[in-house]
XYZ file of C-alpha atoms in Angstrom:
574
model
C 83.662 101.789 157.314
C 82.518 99.194 154.796
C 81.790 101.928 152.252
C 85.299 103.352 152.639
C 86.841 99.889 152.267
C 84.721 99.210 149.148
C 85.818 102.500 147.553
C 89.444 101.726 148.442
C 89.142 98.305 146.776
C 87.677 99.811 143.617
C 90.512 102.325 143.457
C 93.059 99.540 143.816
C 91.464 97.528 141.002
C 91.313 100.623 138.786
C 94.951 101.363 139.532
C 96.029 97.809 138.642
C 94.056 97.959 135.393
C 95.658 101.262 134.464
C 99.106 99.743 134.943
C 98.595 97.236 132.125
C 98.260 98.221 128.485
C 96.337 95.696 126.366
C 96.977 94.934 122.687
C 94.541 93.127 120.382
C 96.234 91.435 117.382
C 92.994 91.737 115.411
C 93.097 95.537 115.715
C 96.512 95.918 114.095
C 96.620 97.755 110.758
C 98.914 95.048 109.343
C 98.284 91.307 109.473
C 100.203 89.727 112.348
C 98.926 86.115 112.512
C 101.869 83.976 111.395
C 101.753 80.572 109.626
C 98.197 81.095 108.423
C 98.108 81.043 104.631
C 95.511 83.093 102.730
C 96.286 85.927 105.143
C 94.753 88.718 103.087
C 91.618 86.684 102.406
C 91.090 85.331 105.909
C 91.568 88.771 107.410
C 90.931 89.324 111.086
C 90.430 85.750 112.248
C 92.274 82.872 113.919
C 90.981 80.281 111.423
C 93.173 78.324 108.996
C 91.066 78.197 105.803
C 89.357 81.042 103.924
C 85.555 81.350 104.256
C 84.942 80.125 100.703
C 86.411 76.743 101.686
C 83.347 76.093 103.828
C 81.383 75.302 100.657
C 84.122 73.005 99.331
C 85.450 70.870 102.182
C 83.527 68.425 104.352
C 81.854 69.870 107.458
C 84.265 68.191 109.952
C 87.236 69.604 108.031
C 85.784 73.095 108.153
C 85.151 72.811 111.893
C 88.721 71.695 112.530
C 90.054 74.478 110.303
C 88.707 76.910 112.897
C 91.175 75.436 115.402
C 94.311 77.592 115.579
C 96.853 74.758 115.269
C 100.218 76.058 114.110
C 99.245 79.728 114.247
C 101.529 82.105 116.106
C 101.923 85.774 116.958
C 105.390 87.357 116.923
C 106.194 90.575 118.750
C 108.980 92.623 120.329
C 108.718 93.761 123.925
C 110.921 94.783 126.811
C 108.210 93.951 129.345
C 109.232 92.083 132.480
C 105.671 90.738 132.713
C 103.467 89.578 129.808
C 99.816 88.612 130.261
C 97.699 86.724 127.729
C 93.900 86.652 127.983
C 91.593 84.957 125.496
C 88.408 82.994 124.946
C 87.700 79.751 123.073
C 84.686 77.906 121.674
C 85.301 74.306 122.693
C 85.947 72.331 125.860
C 89.321 72.810 127.467
C 90.687 69.246 127.533
C 90.295 65.745 126.082
C 90.704 62.381 127.851
C 94.130 61.871 126.260
C 95.216 65.519 125.790
C 95.520 68.074 128.592
C 94.011 71.561 128.565
C 97.493 73.073 128.257
C 97.888 71.392 124.841
C 94.348 71.470 123.501
C 93.480 74.979 124.643
C 96.612 76.574 126.103
C 99.207 78.895 124.603
C 102.993 78.779 124.638
C 105.457 81.663 124.785
C 109.052 81.527 123.576
C 111.651 84.297 123.503
C 114.397 84.717 120.930
C 117.139 86.678 122.681
C 119.502 89.206 121.112
C 121.963 86.477 120.111
C 119.295 84.266 118.523
C 119.011 81.804 121.407
C 115.535 80.355 122.043
C 114.111 80.379 125.567
C 110.764 78.991 126.728
C 108.728 81.134 129.130
C 106.714 79.384 131.842
C 104.755 80.756 134.793
C 101.064 80.802 135.795
C 97.864 79.982 133.918
C 94.172 79.668 134.672
C 91.388 78.032 132.634
C 87.904 79.499 132.899
C 85.491 81.388 130.682
C 88.464 83.689 130.157
C 91.770 81.831 129.929
C 94.773 83.684 131.283
C 98.525 83.154 131.189
C 100.991 85.324 133.100
C 104.731 85.335 132.432
C 106.680 87.260 135.084
C 110.268 88.258 135.866
C 111.296 88.109 132.210
C 114.968 88.835 131.569
C 116.243 91.614 129.324
C 118.859 92.081 126.616
C 122.460 92.745 127.615
C 122.910 94.917 124.503
C 120.002 97.397 124.678
C 116.764 98.335 126.432
C 114.291 97.043 123.820
C 113.865 93.488 125.073
C 113.502 90.323 123.024
C 111.487 88.916 120.157
C 108.656 86.665 121.375
C 106.709 83.878 119.645
C 103.251 83.102 121.027
C 101.903 79.728 119.823
C 98.110 79.408 119.808
C 95.921 76.436 120.891
C 96.292 73.202 118.909
C 92.741 71.868 119.225
C 90.503 74.791 120.027
C 89.021 77.856 118.343
C 90.175 81.227 119.630
C 87.343 83.771 119.658
C 89.279 86.733 121.065
C 92.716 87.467 122.481
C 94.556 90.331 124.153
C 98.199 90.672 125.168
C 99.002 92.880 128.144
C 102.277 94.475 129.250
C 103.081 97.106 131.872
C 102.094 100.591 130.817
C 105.743 101.687 130.713
C 106.850 98.812 128.443
C 107.205 98.674 124.661
C 105.292 96.143 122.547
C 105.356 95.962 118.771
C 103.794 93.202 116.661
C 105.806 91.710 113.794
C 103.938 91.620 110.459
C 103.394 88.314 108.663
C 106.683 86.984 107.323
C 107.168 87.263 103.575
C 109.093 83.984 103.255
C 107.596 81.082 101.364
C 106.394 78.676 104.066
C 106.607 74.946 104.467
C 103.024 73.685 104.003
C 101.953 70.516 105.824
C 98.790 68.540 104.970
C 98.186 65.913 107.605
C 96.130 64.292 110.337
C 95.683 64.625 114.104
C 99.396 63.931 114.568
C 100.384 67.012 112.602
C 97.546 69.060 114.080
C 99.214 68.483 117.440
C 97.545 65.550 119.144
C 98.570 64.842 121.860
C 101.224 67.401 122.786
C 101.165 68.773 126.327
C 101.679 72.346 125.066
C 101.257 74.057 121.663
C 104.998 74.586 121.372
C 105.470 70.815 121.428
C 103.408 70.112 118.311
C 105.934 68.833 115.794
C 105.152 71.481 113.156
C 105.864 74.160 115.776
C 109.068 72.430 116.877
C 110.164 72.235 113.241
C 109.355 75.912 112.750
C 111.639 76.775 115.670
C 114.398 74.429 114.545
C 114.483 76.002 111.084
C 113.293 79.467 112.207
C 110.965 79.181 109.237
C 107.201 79.615 108.757
C 105.256 76.338 108.711
C 101.585 76.337 107.679
C 99.615 73.608 109.462
C 96.821 72.172 107.286
C 96.242 69.111 109.462
C 92.765 67.982 110.490
C 92.237 65.442 113.232
C 90.734 62.251 111.784
C 90.031 64.117 108.548
C 93.268 64.333 106.588
C 92.968 61.515 104.021
C 94.670 63.389 101.154
C 91.438 64.699 99.660
C 91.236 66.507 96.331
C 89.539 69.538 97.872
C 92.407 70.170 100.285
C 95.074 69.489 97.671
C 93.409 72.059 95.400
C 93.442 74.598 98.226
C 97.030 73.744 99.069
C 97.909 74.331 95.426
C 96.944 78.004 95.851
C 99.901 78.616 98.180
C 103.423 79.276 96.964
C 105.530 77.174 99.309
C 109.184 76.374 99.806
C 108.192 72.746 100.495
C 104.939 70.761 100.427
C 104.472 67.831 102.825
C 101.887 65.035 102.578
C 101.620 63.199 105.927
C 98.132 61.740 105.489
C 98.457 57.947 105.703
C 97.207 57.612 109.326
C 93.761 58.733 108.062
C 93.761 56.507 104.961
C 93.469 53.076 106.563
C 89.893 52.527 105.379
C 90.844 53.198 101.736
C 91.913 50.542 99.260
C 95.531 50.432 98.170
C 94.422 51.566 94.719
C 92.724 54.631 96.220
C 95.807 55.506 98.275
C 97.858 55.374 95.080
C 95.313 57.414 93.128
C 95.133 60.175 95.724
C 98.899 60.355 96.067
C 99.357 60.608 92.291
C 96.723 63.325 92.064
C 98.241 65.325 94.915
C 101.736 65.407 93.462
C 100.662 65.959 89.863
C 98.290 68.765 90.863
C 101.028 70.648 92.697
C 103.487 70.039 89.858
C 101.216 71.754 87.333
C 102.370 75.178 88.530
C 104.903 74.634 91.335
C 108.460 73.333 91.159
C 108.989 73.405 94.942
C 109.971 70.068 96.499
C 107.254 67.661 97.667
C 107.784 65.283 100.594
C 105.664 62.121 101.012
C 105.760 60.585 104.494
C 105.274 57.005 105.703
C 102.844 55.881 108.390
C 104.912 55.333 111.566
C 102.927 52.185 112.370
C 100.746 51.509 115.383
C 102.285 51.046 118.838
C 100.430 47.738 119.335
C 101.634 46.339 115.986
C 103.744 43.635 117.650
C 100.647 42.346 119.462
C 97.975 43.086 116.845
C 98.579 41.682 113.401
C 95.671 43.632 111.917
C 97.200 46.957 112.946
C 100.565 45.965 111.525
C 99.097 44.853 108.212
C 97.041 48.041 107.807
C 100.055 50.322 108.264
C 102.273 48.187 106.029
C 99.636 48.096 103.285
C 99.281 51.886 103.274
C 103.042 52.406 103.229
C 103.441 49.960 100.378
C 100.760 51.728 98.335
C 102.277 55.134 99.038
C 105.730 53.910 98.017
C 104.317 52.417 94.811
C 102.862 55.814 93.966
C 106.194 57.482 94.754
C 108.122 55.039 92.548
C 105.596 55.532 89.744
C 106.033 59.299 89.899
C 109.810 58.932 89.763
C 109.528 56.685 86.714
C 107.302 59.306 85.071
C 110.131 61.809 85.493
C 108.496 63.964 88.193
C 111.324 65.992 89.673
C 112.119 67.088 93.197
C 109.933 64.624 95.094
C 111.154 63.009 98.280
C 110.154 60.247 100.670
C 110.491 59.997 104.459
C 110.633 56.345 105.529
C 109.174 55.272 108.873
C 112.560 53.846 109.874
C 114.012 57.343 109.579
C 111.357 58.593 111.991
C 112.080 55.652 114.325
C 109.240 56.290 116.736
C 110.096 54.729 120.122
C 107.766 52.250 121.782
C 106.848 54.793 124.468
C 106.531 57.713 122.064
C 102.722 57.780 121.985
C 99.963 58.378 124.494
C 97.848 55.666 122.846
C 98.140 53.557 119.714
C 99.222 56.390 117.406
C 99.166 59.919 118.907
C 102.594 61.170 120.012
C 103.492 62.383 123.459
C 105.983 65.253 123.704
C 108.708 62.634 123.318
C 107.101 61.364 120.122
C 106.602 64.911 118.807
C 110.306 65.631 119.329
C 111.212 62.427 117.474
C 108.964 63.463 114.582
C 110.471 66.948 114.479
C 114.032 65.620 114.570
C 113.346 63.322 111.617
C 111.655 66.106 109.681
C 114.453 68.556 110.386
C 117.057 66.136 109.061
C 115.327 65.528 105.728
C 114.040 69.106 105.277
C 117.517 70.551 105.783
C 118.786 68.173 103.107
C 115.962 69.043 100.691
C 116.275 72.822 101.165
C 120.089 72.855 101.333
C 120.168 74.164 104.901
C 122.746 71.986 106.714
C 123.995 72.734 110.216
C 127.285 71.836 111.841
C 128.338 71.111 115.403
C 130.065 74.416 116.212
C 128.300 77.739 116.714
C 129.720 79.294 113.556
C 127.985 76.602 111.495
C 124.573 76.874 113.180
C 122.417 79.655 111.682
C 120.837 82.091 114.139
C 119.276 85.527 113.940
C 120.410 88.477 116.042
C 119.041 91.723 117.434
C 121.932 93.591 119.023
C 121.373 97.222 118.036
C 117.697 98.039 117.395
C 118.411 101.626 118.439
C 120.099 101.982 115.036
C 118.235 99.484 112.843
C 115.905 96.492 113.176
C 117.744 93.385 111.934
C 114.803 91.408 110.538
C 113.233 94.513 109.036
C 116.478 95.165 107.158
C 116.478 91.537 106.020
C 112.900 91.875 104.712
C 113.757 95.149 102.942
C 116.793 93.584 101.286
C 114.735 90.614 100.057
C 112.248 93.029 98.503
C 115.042 95.041 96.893
C 116.688 91.936 95.460
C 113.385 90.781 93.944
C 112.912 94.050 92.074
C 116.490 94.946 91.210
C 119.425 93.532 89.297
C 122.092 92.492 91.802
C 125.190 92.013 89.667
C 127.480 92.111 92.684
C 126.739 91.723 96.395
C 128.973 92.312 99.394
C 128.002 90.524 102.616
C 129.287 91.563 106.004
C 128.822 93.236 109.370
C 128.809 96.902 110.415
C 132.022 97.554 108.452
C 130.033 96.765 105.311
C 126.617 97.996 106.487
C 127.774 101.460 107.518
C 129.929 101.878 104.455
C 126.795 102.971 102.650
C 123.929 100.651 103.502
C 120.587 101.855 104.769
C 119.351 102.245 107.442
C 122.036 103.107 109.967
C 125.207 105.123 110.216
C 127.258 106.113 107.161
C 131.008 105.889 107.617
C 132.136 105.890 103.983
C 129.184 106.979 101.915
C 131.203 108.913 99.336
C 133.404 106.001 98.245
C 130.357 103.717 98.314
C 128.235 106.081 96.256
C 130.977 107.020 93.774
C 132.733 103.670 93.322
C 130.931 100.672 94.768
C 127.394 101.461 93.560
C 128.513 102.265 89.970
C 130.316 98.890 89.990
C 126.936 97.223 90.633
C 127.338 96.343 94.312
C 124.363 95.782 96.620
C 125.147 96.224 100.313
C 124.217 93.149 102.377
C 125.990 94.283 105.516
C 124.272 94.045 108.911
C 125.729 95.784 111.950
C 126.922 93.382 114.683
C 126.703 90.283 112.449
C 128.781 87.205 113.082
C 129.443 84.263 110.758
C 126.400 82.351 112.027
C 124.114 85.358 111.462
C 125.160 85.597 107.822
C 124.466 81.871 107.490
C 120.894 82.534 108.723
C 120.463 85.261 106.126
C 121.781 83.020 103.353
C 119.338 80.291 104.423
C 116.521 82.834 104.407
C 116.791 83.998 100.846
C 119.358 86.777 100.471
C 121.152 84.890 97.688
C 118.079 83.327 96.052
C 116.151 84.290 92.927
C 118.910 86.076 90.989
C 122.315 85.411 89.429
C 125.175 87.515 90.693
C 128.444 87.879 88.829
C 130.320 88.292 92.087
C 129.728 87.651 95.771
C 132.110 89.232 98.299
C 132.140 87.943 101.887
C 133.667 90.127 104.608
C 132.696 88.633 107.978
C 134.236 87.169 111.136
C 135.633 90.022 113.205
C 132.695 89.918 115.631
C 133.483 86.247 116.327
C 136.899 87.166 117.757
C 136.938 86.525 121.468
C 133.892 84.258 121.240
C 135.226 81.533 118.943
C 138.610 79.968 118.370
C 140.556 80.683 115.194
C 139.702 77.208 113.875
C 136.001 77.736 114.599
C 136.010 81.012 112.675
C 137.833 79.549 109.678
C 135.706 76.393 109.678
C 132.584 78.563 109.911
C 133.732 80.664 106.966
C 134.392 77.518 104.904
C 130.911 76.197 105.801
C 129.323 79.538 104.882
C 131.234 79.863 101.612
C 130.041 76.407 100.585
C 126.428 77.477 101.141
C 127.014 80.631 99.116
C 128.391 78.506 96.279
C 125.305 76.259 96.352
C 123.079 79.310 95.804
C 125.347 81.247 93.435
C 127.276 78.541 91.548
C 128.216 80.813 88.635
C 129.443 83.778 90.664
C 133.044 84.667 91.435
C 133.192 84.235 95.218
C 135.695 86.341 97.147
C 136.449 86.080 100.852
C 138.043 89.155 102.403
C 140.481 88.776 105.267
C 139.537 90.289 108.594
C 140.336 93.989 108.769
C 142.905 95.070 111.382
C 141.642 95.754 114.912
C 143.336 97.907 117.483
C 145.101 95.660 119.973
C 144.392 92.484 117.974
C 146.651 93.024 114.959
C 148.663 89.822 115.491
C 145.548 87.684 116.057
C 144.055 89.050 112.839
C 147.275 88.319 110.897
C 147.304 84.738 112.158
C 143.701 84.038 111.315
C 144.000 85.686 107.897
C 146.808 83.286 107.007
C 144.464 80.405 107.780
C 141.628 81.993 105.785
C 143.974 82.475 102.834
C 145.058 78.816 102.929
C 141.453 77.615 103.237
C 140.338 79.777 100.308
C 143.153 78.519 98.058
C 142.428 74.892 98.960
C 138.717 75.213 98.061
C 138.949 77.537 95.054
C 137.673 80.710 96.692
C 139.434 83.962 95.910
C 141.129 85.504 98.935
C 141.385 89.295 99.118
C 143.657 91.064 101.606
C 142.624 94.687 102.057
C 143.875 95.034 105.624
C 147.528 95.582 104.776
C 146.621 99.007 103.377
C 145.285 100.030 106.769
C 148.416 99.316 108.842
C 151.432 101.403 109.764
C 154.958 100.280 108.956
C 155.224 98.512 112.327
C 152.054 96.484 111.687
C 149.708 98.462 113.904
C 146.312 99.940 113.028
C 146.812 103.259 111.230
C 144.595 105.440 113.383
C 144.353 108.060 110.629
C 142.258 105.593 108.611
C 139.824 104.501 111.356
C 137.025 105.968 113.407
C 137.517 103.720 116.410
C 140.248 101.197 115.692
C 137.783 98.890 113.932
C 135.560 100.831 111.505
C 137.381 102.625 108.686
C 136.694 106.280 108.003
C 136.115 107.722 104.548
C 139.841 107.709 103.766
C 140.200 104.124 104.951
C 137.289 102.917 102.816
C 138.732 104.643 99.754
C 141.881 102.515 100.128
C 139.849 99.287 100.367
C 137.892 99.877 97.154
C 140.769 99.249 94.772
C 141.385 95.701 96.031
C 137.698 94.826 96.070
C 137.118 96.029 92.516
C 140.199 94.266 91.163
């Protein structure tokens, strides 16, 4: 009887194991560890500095560089259950930082409309650490699930990791993003001490807020703006460099703080013109009761500001300063005298987001059409972020004299990959005129804003930019929200292409919504005239005499057919 029960138990265990397929990020043919820096050189590892740095930096710095702070793994899956198993080198917790922050992981989903969702469920800390996320929801548009972001431990060294999903589910890792990252050099605060979860480290919060890669080069107690780290930092091509090192510089003289700050900025400026942000010390939480603490923080801030002012007088361009008053750390924002709680981390991230958006020209508004988000609504036809990456690569190697930005009406006119609704007129008229197709099926105004903020208009000078977007916002946003969103988006296009002729095309007619489209197009026309954008009305060619959609020119009452596209071309090329 016991033998039969034992065999039955083994069969059950074997059956459960067979139901889960395990994926090892280190076994992928392409690099998939995000926010790492030196990806090709580091190779298959969860460390943050290349091996050669071990001979250059101090031993404590090297040890901390093996911690996976800021690293993440992105993947697509339609699994209803996701399991994470991994091992670490160090102890699980610290007196002032729980195991979930020091050693745990965090999982976030980005749904098909670009909304972020945190996943929480069960975890267990032992020789093997395990997290299980169950009953995960699915996309309302398709059967391919969501994009997920897995944030790795803030203060521990990952030795191995596997991600498991049901055998019937899809899982596909996302290769390392090609975008220039924000690079942060800092102390324990930036490394993540003392967040309760990895997702609450401020560099990870900022990465989510901007949907942008952030490389974390912060080392607990060992980030005093040292030459060796600045020289390593100088090897990376960043969109923004951040020095947040003052909390580890209290034992240095004011003259040394100034010297190190001057060296750091000047070193980066030798070959980089990206903006540099220098950050104040927030001050110690006991400063009102301990004069020594207050004086130390004030002395460091004064020295740092002297260095900043000196650099400005020397004519160093594109350097910025974040004042402690702009961070405005609350009295209860730290777990001790300096290390933020989750509340403090959120305060840090909010302050950083505000200044970084200003520096990188990435403002956001209060309505949805002015808040950039990604989307993933039809992966059966094309993968949205893969198309974005392919377009960035094409724009870097080609000469984009004219670009047309839009949704499926533009995309499937002749863009790849996807359907082709008007390939002849695109191939014979639009391409010879120098147009590059920046249409993405299912895009709304806010999705185009994301693409603009992520480089699709950077690095080249176009003679003309044509914007044809907004029809997918009908029914979701008011007419004013659509027009205000278009105005906001056009302003961001102008910032990036100040010398281009910028045209905004009225919404094309839609079956059953002809009058709504006419009304909103009048508002778009008035907005364009008021702000010196050129309004183009191509829709009138696609209507019957009684103002209805001419079905002979459409595939489905929304997307033109070849004949319909051929009528649009003349107005666009005028």
